[in-house]
CSV table of C-alpha atoms in Angstrom, one decimal:
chain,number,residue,atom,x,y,z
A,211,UNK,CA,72.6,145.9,114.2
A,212,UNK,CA,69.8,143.7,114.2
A,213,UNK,CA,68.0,143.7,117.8
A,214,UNK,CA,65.9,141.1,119.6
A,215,UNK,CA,63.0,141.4,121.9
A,216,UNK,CA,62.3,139.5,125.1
A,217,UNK,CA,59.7,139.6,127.4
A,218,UNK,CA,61.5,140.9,131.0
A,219,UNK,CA,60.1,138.0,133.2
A,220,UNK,CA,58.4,134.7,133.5
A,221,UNK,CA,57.3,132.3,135.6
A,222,UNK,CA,57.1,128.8,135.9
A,223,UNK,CA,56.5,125.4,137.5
A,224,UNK,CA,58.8,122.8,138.2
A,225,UNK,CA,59.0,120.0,135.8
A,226,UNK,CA,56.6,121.7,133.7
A,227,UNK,CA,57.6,122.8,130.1
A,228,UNK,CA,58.3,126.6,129.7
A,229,UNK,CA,58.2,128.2,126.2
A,230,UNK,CA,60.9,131.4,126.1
A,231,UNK,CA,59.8,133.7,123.1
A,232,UNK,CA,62.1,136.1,121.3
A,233,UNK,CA,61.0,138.4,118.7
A,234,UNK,CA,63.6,139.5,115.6
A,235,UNK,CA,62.3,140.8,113.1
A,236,UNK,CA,64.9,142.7,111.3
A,237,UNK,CA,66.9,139.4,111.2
A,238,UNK,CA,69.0,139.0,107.9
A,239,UNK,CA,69.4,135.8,105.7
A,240,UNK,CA,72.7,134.5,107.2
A,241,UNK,CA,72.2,135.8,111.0
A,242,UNK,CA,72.0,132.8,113.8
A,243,UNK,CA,70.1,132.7,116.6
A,244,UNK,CA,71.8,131.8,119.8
A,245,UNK,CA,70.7,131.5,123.2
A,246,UNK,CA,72.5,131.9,126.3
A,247,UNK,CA,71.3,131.5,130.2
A,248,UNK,CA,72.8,133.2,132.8
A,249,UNK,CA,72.6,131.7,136.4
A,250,UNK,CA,73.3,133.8,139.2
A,251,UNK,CA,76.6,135.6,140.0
A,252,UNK,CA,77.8,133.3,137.0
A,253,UNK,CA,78.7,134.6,133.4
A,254,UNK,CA,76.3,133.4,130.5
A,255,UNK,CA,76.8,130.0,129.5
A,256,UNK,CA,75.5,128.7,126.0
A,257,UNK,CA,72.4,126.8,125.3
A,258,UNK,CA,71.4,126.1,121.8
A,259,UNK,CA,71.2,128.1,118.2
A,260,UNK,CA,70.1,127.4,114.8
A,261,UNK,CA,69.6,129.2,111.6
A,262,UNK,CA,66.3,127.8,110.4
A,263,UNK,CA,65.4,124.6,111.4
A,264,UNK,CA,64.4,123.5,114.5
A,265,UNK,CA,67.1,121.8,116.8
A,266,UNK,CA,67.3,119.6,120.0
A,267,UNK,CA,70.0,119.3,122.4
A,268,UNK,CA,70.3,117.6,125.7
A,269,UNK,CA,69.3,121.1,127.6
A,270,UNK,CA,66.5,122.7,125.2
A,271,UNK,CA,64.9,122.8,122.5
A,272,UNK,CA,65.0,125.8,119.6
A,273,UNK,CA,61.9,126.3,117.7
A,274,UNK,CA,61.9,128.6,114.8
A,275,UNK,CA,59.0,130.8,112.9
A,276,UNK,CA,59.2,130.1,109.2
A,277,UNK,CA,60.0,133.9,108.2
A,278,UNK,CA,62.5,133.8,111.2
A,279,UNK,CA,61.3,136.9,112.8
A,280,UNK,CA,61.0,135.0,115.9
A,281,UNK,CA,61.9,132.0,117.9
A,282,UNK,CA,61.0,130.3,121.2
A,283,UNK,CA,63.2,128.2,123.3
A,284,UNK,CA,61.8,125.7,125.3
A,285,UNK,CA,62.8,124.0,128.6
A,286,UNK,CA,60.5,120.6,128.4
A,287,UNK,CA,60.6,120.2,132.3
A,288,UNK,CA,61.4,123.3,134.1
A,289,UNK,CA,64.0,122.4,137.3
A,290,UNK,CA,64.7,124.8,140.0
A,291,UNK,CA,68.3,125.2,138.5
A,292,UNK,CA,67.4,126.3,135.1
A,293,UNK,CA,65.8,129.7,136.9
A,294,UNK,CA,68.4,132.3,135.5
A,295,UNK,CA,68.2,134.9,132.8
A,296,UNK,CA,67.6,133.6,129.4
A,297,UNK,CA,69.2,135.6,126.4
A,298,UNK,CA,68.5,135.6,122.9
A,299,UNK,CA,70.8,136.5,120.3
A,300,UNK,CA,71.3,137.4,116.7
A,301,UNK,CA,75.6,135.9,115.6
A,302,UNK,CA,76.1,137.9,112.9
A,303,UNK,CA,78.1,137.8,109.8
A,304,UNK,CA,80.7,140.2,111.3
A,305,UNK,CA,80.3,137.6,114.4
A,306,UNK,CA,82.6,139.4,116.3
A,307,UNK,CA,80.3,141.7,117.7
A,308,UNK,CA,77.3,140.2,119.4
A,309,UNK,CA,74.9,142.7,121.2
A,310,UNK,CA,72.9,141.0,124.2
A,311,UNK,CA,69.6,142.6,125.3
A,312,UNK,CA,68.4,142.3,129.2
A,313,UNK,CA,67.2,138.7,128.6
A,314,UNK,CA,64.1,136.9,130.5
A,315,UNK,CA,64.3,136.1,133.5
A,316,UNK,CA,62.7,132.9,134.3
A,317,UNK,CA,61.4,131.7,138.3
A,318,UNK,CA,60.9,128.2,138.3
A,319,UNK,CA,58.6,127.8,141.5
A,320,UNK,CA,58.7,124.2,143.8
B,211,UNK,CA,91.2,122.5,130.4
B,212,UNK,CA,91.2,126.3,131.4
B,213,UNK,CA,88.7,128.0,129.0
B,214,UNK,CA,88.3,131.3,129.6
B,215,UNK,CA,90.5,132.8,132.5
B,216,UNK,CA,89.4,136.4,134.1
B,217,UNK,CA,91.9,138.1,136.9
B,218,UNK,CA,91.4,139.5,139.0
B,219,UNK,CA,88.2,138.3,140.2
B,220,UNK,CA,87.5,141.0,142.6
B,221,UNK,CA,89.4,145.0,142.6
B,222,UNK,CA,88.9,147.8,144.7
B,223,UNK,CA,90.0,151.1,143.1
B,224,UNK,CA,90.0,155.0,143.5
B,225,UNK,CA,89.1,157.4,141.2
B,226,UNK,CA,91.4,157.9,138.5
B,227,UNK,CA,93.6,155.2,139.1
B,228,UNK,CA,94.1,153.2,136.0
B,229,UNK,CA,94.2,148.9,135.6
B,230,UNK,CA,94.4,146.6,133.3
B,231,UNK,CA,91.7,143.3,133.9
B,232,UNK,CA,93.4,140.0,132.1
B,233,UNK,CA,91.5,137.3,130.1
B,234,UNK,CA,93.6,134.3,128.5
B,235,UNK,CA,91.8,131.8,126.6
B,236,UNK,CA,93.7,128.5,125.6
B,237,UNK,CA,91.3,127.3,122.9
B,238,UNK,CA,93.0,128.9,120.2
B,239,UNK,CA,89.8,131.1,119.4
B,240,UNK,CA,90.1,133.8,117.0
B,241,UNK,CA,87.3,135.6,118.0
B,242,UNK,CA,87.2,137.8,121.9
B,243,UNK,CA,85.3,140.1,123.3
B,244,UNK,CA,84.8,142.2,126.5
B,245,UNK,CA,81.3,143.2,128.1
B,246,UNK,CA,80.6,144.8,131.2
B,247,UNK,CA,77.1,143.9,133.4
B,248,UNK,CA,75.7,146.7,135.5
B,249,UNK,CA,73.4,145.6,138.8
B,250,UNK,CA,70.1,144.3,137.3
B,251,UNK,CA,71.4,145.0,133.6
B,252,UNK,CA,72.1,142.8,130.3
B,253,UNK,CA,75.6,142.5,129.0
B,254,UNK,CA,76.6,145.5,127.0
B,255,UNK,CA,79.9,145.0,124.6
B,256,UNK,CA,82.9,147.2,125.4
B,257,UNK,CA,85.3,146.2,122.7
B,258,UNK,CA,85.9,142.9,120.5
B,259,UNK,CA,88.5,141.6,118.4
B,260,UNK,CA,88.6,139.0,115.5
B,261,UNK,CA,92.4,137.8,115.5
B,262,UNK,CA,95.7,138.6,116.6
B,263,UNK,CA,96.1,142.8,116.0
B,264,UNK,CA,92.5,143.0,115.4
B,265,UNK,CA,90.6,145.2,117.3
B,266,UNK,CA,87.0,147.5,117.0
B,267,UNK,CA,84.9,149.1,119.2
B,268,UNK,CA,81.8,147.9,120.6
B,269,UNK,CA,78.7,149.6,122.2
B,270,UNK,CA,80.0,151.5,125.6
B,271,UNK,CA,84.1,151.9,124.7
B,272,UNK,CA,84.7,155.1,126.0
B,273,UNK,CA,86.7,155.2,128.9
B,274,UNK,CA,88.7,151.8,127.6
B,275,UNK,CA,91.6,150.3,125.9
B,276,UNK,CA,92.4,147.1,124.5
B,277,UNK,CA,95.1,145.0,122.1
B,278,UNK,CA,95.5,142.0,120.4
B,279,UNK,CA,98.5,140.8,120.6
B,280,UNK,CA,98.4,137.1,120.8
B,281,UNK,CA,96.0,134.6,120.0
B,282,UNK,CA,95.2,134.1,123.5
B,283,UNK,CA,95.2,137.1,125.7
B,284,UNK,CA,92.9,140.0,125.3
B,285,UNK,CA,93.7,142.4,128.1
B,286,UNK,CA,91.4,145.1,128.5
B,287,UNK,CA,92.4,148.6,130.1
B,288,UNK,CA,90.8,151.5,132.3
B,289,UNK,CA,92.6,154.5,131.9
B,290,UNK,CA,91.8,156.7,134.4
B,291,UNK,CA,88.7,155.0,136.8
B,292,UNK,CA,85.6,156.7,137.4
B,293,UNK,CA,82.8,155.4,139.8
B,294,UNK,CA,80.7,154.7,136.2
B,295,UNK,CA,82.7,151.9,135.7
B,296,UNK,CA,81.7,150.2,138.6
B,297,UNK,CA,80.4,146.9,137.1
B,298,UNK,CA,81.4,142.9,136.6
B,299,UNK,CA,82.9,142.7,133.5
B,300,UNK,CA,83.6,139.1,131.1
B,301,UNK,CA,85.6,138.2,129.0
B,302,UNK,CA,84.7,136.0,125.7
B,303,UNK,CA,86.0,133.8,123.1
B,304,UNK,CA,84.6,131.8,119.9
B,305,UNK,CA,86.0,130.4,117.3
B,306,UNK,CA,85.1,132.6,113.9
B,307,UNK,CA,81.7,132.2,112.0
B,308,UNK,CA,78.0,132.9,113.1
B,309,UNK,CA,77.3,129.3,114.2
B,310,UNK,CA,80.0,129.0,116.9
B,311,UNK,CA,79.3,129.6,120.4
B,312,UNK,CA,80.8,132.0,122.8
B,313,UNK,CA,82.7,131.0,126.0
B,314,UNK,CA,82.9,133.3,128.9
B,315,UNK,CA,84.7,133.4,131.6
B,316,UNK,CA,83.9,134.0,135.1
B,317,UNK,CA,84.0,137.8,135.3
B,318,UNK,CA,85.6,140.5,137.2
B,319,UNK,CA,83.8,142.6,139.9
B,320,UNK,CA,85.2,145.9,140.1
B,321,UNK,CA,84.5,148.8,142.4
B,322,UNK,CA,85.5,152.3,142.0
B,323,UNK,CA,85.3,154.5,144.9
């Protein structure tokens, strides 16, 4: 299965932007990219995917590389609730089975 | 509108005792899936299934049972509890296809003296 790669930890500052990398590069042709935030003592919640474009959505933003070996989500002004762990993942064709790595996890500091 | 429902939300248990942990989702989603969430840990998938009678293992199934049969519930079962097991587990759902988003449910925390 086709893995991603996040950094374990950042840091940021309220109602700046924070940029949220994820590397995959053995990502096939028909595989989306989803992420998913998980605040504390809470299960994951969904944020955003997309295939190949770029896409907006009232929480984030989804940028993706051209070869699509990587992707960044972005939080345009970092609040205090959106510190949590930050996962991307690859929804396969067989989308039954989605693997989750051990995310980011973002601190938003006052 | 229920989602994803997870019970218990909290279990004790010995050693070698066996339970069963209940999801129900009423969003008529073909797709469900069980993970389990170790202290400080990612989300690591147990077993999934893609419709009614439809089941398949996951990454970590040992130790675990589950069946399909309704579109609705996906009960998942420890057959003889061993302090490994010791995690918070959820419970998924989606509907089918790679741009559709999972729902999860609240999770269960269970502890196995």
């Amino acid at each position: 299965d086709a893995k991603t790669t996040q950094p374990n930890s950042m840091e940021s500052n309220e109602e700046e932007p924070v940029h949220l990398p994820c590397n995959h590069s053995t990502i096939s042709g028909t595989d989306y990219i989803h992420w998913y935030r998980q605040l504390p003592s809470q299960g994951p919640e969904y944020v955003i995917h997309g295939l190949t474009s770029n896409v907006n959505n009232r929480m984030a933003s989804l940028a993706i590389a051209e070869d699509r070996k990587s992707s960044t989500l972005i939080l345009h002004r970092a609040t205090l609730r959106d510190a949590a762990v930050y996962y991307c993942i690859l929804r396969k064709t067989n989308a039954g089975k989605s693997t989750f790595g051990d995310g980011t996890t973002l601190t938003v500091k006052p | 509108n229920a989602g994803v429902t997870q019970t218990p939300k909290f279990q004790v248990l010995k050693t070698g005792q066996s339970m069963t942990l209940q999801c129900a989702q009423d969003m008529n989603h073909e797709y469900m899936s069980w993970y389990r969430q170790d202290p400080g840990m990612g989300l690591r998938l147990i077993h999934y299934s893609v419709g009614a009678g439809i089941t398949d293992q996951g990454e970590v199934p040992n130790g675990y049972n589950v069946s399909r049969s309704t579109t609705e519930d996906f009960p998942l079962r420890l057959l003889s509890a061993a302090p490994s097991q010791t995690s918070v587990y959820f419970c998924a759902s989606s509907y089918g296809g790679t741009r559709q988003p999972q729902h999860f449910g609240d999770g269960t925390r269970l502890s196995i003296l």
